mmCIF file of C-alpha atoms in Angstrom:
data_model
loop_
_atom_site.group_PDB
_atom_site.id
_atom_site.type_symbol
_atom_site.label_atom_id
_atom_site.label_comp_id
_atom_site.label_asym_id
_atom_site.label_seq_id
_atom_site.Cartn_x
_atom_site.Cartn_y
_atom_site.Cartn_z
ATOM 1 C CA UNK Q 272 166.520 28.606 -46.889
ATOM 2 C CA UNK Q 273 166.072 30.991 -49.883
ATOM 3 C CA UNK Q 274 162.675 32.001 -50.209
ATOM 4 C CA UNK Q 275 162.278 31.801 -53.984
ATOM 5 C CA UNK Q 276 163.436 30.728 -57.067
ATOM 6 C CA UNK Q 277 162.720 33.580 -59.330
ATOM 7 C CA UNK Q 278 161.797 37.274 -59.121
ATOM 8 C CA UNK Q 279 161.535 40.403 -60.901
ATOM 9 C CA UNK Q 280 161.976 43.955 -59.585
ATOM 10 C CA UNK Q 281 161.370 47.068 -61.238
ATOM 11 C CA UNK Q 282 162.949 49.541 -58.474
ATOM 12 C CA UNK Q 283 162.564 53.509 -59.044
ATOM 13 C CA UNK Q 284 165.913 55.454 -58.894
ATOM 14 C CA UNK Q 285 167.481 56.738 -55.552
ATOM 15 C CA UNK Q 286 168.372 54.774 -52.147
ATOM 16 C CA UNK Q 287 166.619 51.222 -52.707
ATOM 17 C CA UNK Q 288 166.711 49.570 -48.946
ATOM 18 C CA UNK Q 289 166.347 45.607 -48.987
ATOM 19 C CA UNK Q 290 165.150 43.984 -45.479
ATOM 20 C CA UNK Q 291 163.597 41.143 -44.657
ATOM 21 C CA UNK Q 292 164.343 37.787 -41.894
ATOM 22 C CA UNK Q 293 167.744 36.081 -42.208
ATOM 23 C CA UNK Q 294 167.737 33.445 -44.932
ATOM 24 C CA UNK Q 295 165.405 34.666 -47.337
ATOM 25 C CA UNK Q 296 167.572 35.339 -49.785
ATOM 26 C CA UNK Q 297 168.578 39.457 -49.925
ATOM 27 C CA UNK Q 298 172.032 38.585 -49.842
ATOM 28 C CA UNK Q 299 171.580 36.353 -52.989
ATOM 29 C CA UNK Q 300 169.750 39.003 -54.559
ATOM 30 C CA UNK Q 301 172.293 41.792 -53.859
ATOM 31 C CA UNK Q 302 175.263 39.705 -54.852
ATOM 32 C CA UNK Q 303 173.312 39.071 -57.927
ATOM 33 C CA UNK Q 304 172.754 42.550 -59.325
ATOM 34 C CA UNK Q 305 176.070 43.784 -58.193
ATOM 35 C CA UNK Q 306 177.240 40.662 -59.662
ATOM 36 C CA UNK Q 307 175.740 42.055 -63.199
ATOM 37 C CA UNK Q 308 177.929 45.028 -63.048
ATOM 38 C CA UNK Q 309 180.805 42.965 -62.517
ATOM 39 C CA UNK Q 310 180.728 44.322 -58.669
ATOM 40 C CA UNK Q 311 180.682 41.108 -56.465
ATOM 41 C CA UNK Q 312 180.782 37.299 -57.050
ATOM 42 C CA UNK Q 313 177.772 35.649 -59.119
ATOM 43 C CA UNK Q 314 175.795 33.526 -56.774
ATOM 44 C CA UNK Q 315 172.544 33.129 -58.712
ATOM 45 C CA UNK Q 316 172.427 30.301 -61.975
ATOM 46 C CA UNK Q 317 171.491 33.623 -64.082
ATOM 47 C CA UNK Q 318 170.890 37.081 -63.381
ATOM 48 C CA UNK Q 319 169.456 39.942 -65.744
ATOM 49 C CA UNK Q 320 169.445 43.723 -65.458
ATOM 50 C CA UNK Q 321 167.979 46.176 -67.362
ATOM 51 C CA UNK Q 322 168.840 49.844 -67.076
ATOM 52 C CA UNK Q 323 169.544 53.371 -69.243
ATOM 53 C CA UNK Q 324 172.422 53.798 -70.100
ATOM 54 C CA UNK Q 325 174.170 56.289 -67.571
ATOM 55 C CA UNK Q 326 175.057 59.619 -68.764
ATOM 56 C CA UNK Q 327 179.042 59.819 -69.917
ATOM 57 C CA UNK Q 328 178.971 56.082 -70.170
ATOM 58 C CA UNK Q 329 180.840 55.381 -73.761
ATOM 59 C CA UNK Q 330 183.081 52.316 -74.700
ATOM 60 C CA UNK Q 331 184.626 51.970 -78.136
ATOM 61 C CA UNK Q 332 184.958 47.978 -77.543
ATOM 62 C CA UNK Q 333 181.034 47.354 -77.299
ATOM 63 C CA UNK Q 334 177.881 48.629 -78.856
ATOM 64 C CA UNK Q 335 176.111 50.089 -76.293
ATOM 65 C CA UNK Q 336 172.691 51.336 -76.750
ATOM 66 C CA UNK Q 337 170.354 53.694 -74.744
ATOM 67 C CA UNK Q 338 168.870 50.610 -72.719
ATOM 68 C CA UNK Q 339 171.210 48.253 -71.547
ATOM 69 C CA UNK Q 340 170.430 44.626 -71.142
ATOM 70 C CA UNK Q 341 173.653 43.121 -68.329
ATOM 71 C CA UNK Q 342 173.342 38.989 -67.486
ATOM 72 C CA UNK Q 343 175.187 36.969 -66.055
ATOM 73 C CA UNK Q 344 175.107 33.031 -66.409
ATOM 74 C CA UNK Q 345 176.445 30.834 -64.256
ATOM 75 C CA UNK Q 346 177.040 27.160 -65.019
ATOM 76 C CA UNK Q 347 180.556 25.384 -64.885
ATOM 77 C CA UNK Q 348 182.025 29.385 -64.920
ATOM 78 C CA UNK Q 349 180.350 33.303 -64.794
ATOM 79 C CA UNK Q 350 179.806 34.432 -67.785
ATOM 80 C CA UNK Q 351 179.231 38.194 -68.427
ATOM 81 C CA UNK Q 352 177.307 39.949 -71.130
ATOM 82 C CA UNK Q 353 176.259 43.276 -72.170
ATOM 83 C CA UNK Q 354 173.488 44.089 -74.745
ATOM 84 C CA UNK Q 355 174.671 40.011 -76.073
ATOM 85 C CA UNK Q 356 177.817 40.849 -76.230
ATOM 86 C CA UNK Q 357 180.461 39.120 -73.774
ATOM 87 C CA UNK Q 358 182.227 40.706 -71.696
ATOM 88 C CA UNK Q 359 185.090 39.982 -68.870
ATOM 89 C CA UNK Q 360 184.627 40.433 -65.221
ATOM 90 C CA UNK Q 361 187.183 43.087 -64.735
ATOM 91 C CA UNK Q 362 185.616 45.827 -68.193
ATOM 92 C CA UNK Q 363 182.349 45.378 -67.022
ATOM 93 C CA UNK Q 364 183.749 46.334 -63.303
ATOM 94 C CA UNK Q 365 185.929 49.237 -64.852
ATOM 95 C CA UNK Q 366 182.933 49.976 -67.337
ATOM 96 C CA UNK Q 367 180.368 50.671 -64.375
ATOM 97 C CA UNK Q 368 182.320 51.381 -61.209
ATOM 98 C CA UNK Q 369 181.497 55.322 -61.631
ATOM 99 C CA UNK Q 370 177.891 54.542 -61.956
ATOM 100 C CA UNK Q 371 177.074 51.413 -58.944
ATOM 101 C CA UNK Q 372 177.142 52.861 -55.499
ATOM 102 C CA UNK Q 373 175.847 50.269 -52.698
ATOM 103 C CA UNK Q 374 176.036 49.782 -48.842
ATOM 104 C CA UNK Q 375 176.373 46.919 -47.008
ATOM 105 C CA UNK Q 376 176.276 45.898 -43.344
ATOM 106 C CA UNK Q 377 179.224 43.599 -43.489
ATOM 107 C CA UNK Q 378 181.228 46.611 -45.158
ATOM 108 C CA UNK Q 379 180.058 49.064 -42.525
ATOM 109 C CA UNK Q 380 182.586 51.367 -44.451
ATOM 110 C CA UNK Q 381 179.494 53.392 -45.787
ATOM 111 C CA UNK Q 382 177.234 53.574 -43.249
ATOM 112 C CA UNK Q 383 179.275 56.098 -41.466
ATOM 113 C CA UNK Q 384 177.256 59.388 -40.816
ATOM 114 C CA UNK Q 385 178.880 62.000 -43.311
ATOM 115 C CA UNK Q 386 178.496 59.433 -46.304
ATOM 116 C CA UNK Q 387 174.756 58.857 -45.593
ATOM 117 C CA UNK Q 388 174.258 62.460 -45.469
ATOM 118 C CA UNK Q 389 175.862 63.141 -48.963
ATOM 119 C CA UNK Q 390 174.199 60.445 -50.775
ATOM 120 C CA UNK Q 391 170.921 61.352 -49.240
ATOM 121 C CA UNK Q 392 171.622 65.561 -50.250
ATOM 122 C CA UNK Q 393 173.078 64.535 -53.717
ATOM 123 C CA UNK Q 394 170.472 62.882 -54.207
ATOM 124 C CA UNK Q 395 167.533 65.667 -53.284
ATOM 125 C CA UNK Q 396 169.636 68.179 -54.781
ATOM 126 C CA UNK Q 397 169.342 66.126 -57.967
ATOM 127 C CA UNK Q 398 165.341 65.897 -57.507
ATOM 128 C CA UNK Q 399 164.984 69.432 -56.617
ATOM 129 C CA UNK Q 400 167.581 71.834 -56.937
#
């Protein structure tokens, strides 16, 4: 049983940990904001994400502006936009795939020790050199 029907989340940059009892919906959540970034399969009847843009991130196809509006809307089929502007599953993927880094505990492929250790001293190194 999901435990709600809407949120919003303003979450500060660096390692963002989700917990909570099984069923109440951090999957769904996840799956949704990685779904934004064309990163996993859209679960949630719409999903929006606001961010700046990332540094180096350029694309000749779309107009992309400092702040980035990504939503996805689910009805008979995902549909992906960025700033308004559709987009396919696969650019928005390719577009962002630098940028996204997540773990998960079903993909225990980044949870081993030496990966934890470099995201955690990239980023401190970034906050205090």
């Amino acid at each position: 049983m999901i435990l709600f029907d809407e949120v919003e989340l303003e979450l500060d940059r660096g390692l963002v940990v989700l917990s909570g009892p099984s069923g109440a919906g951090k999957s769904l959540l996840m799956n949704s904001i990685l779904a934004s970034f064309g990163l996993s399969i859209a679960e949630a009847t719409i999903c929006e994400v606001t961010i700046n843009r990332p540094l180096g991130l350029e694309n000749e196809a779309y107009k992309i502006g400092d702040e980035l509006t990504l939503k996805t809307l689910k009805k008979e089929k995902v549909r992906y936009y960025i700033d308004g502007q559709n987009i396919s599953k696969k650019a928005l993927a390719t577009l962002f795939m630098p940028y996204v880094k997540y773990l998960s505990v079903r993909d225990k492929g980044g949870f081993d020790s030496d990966t934890l250790l470099d995201m955690l001293d990239n980023g401190l190194q970034i906050n205090d050199k």
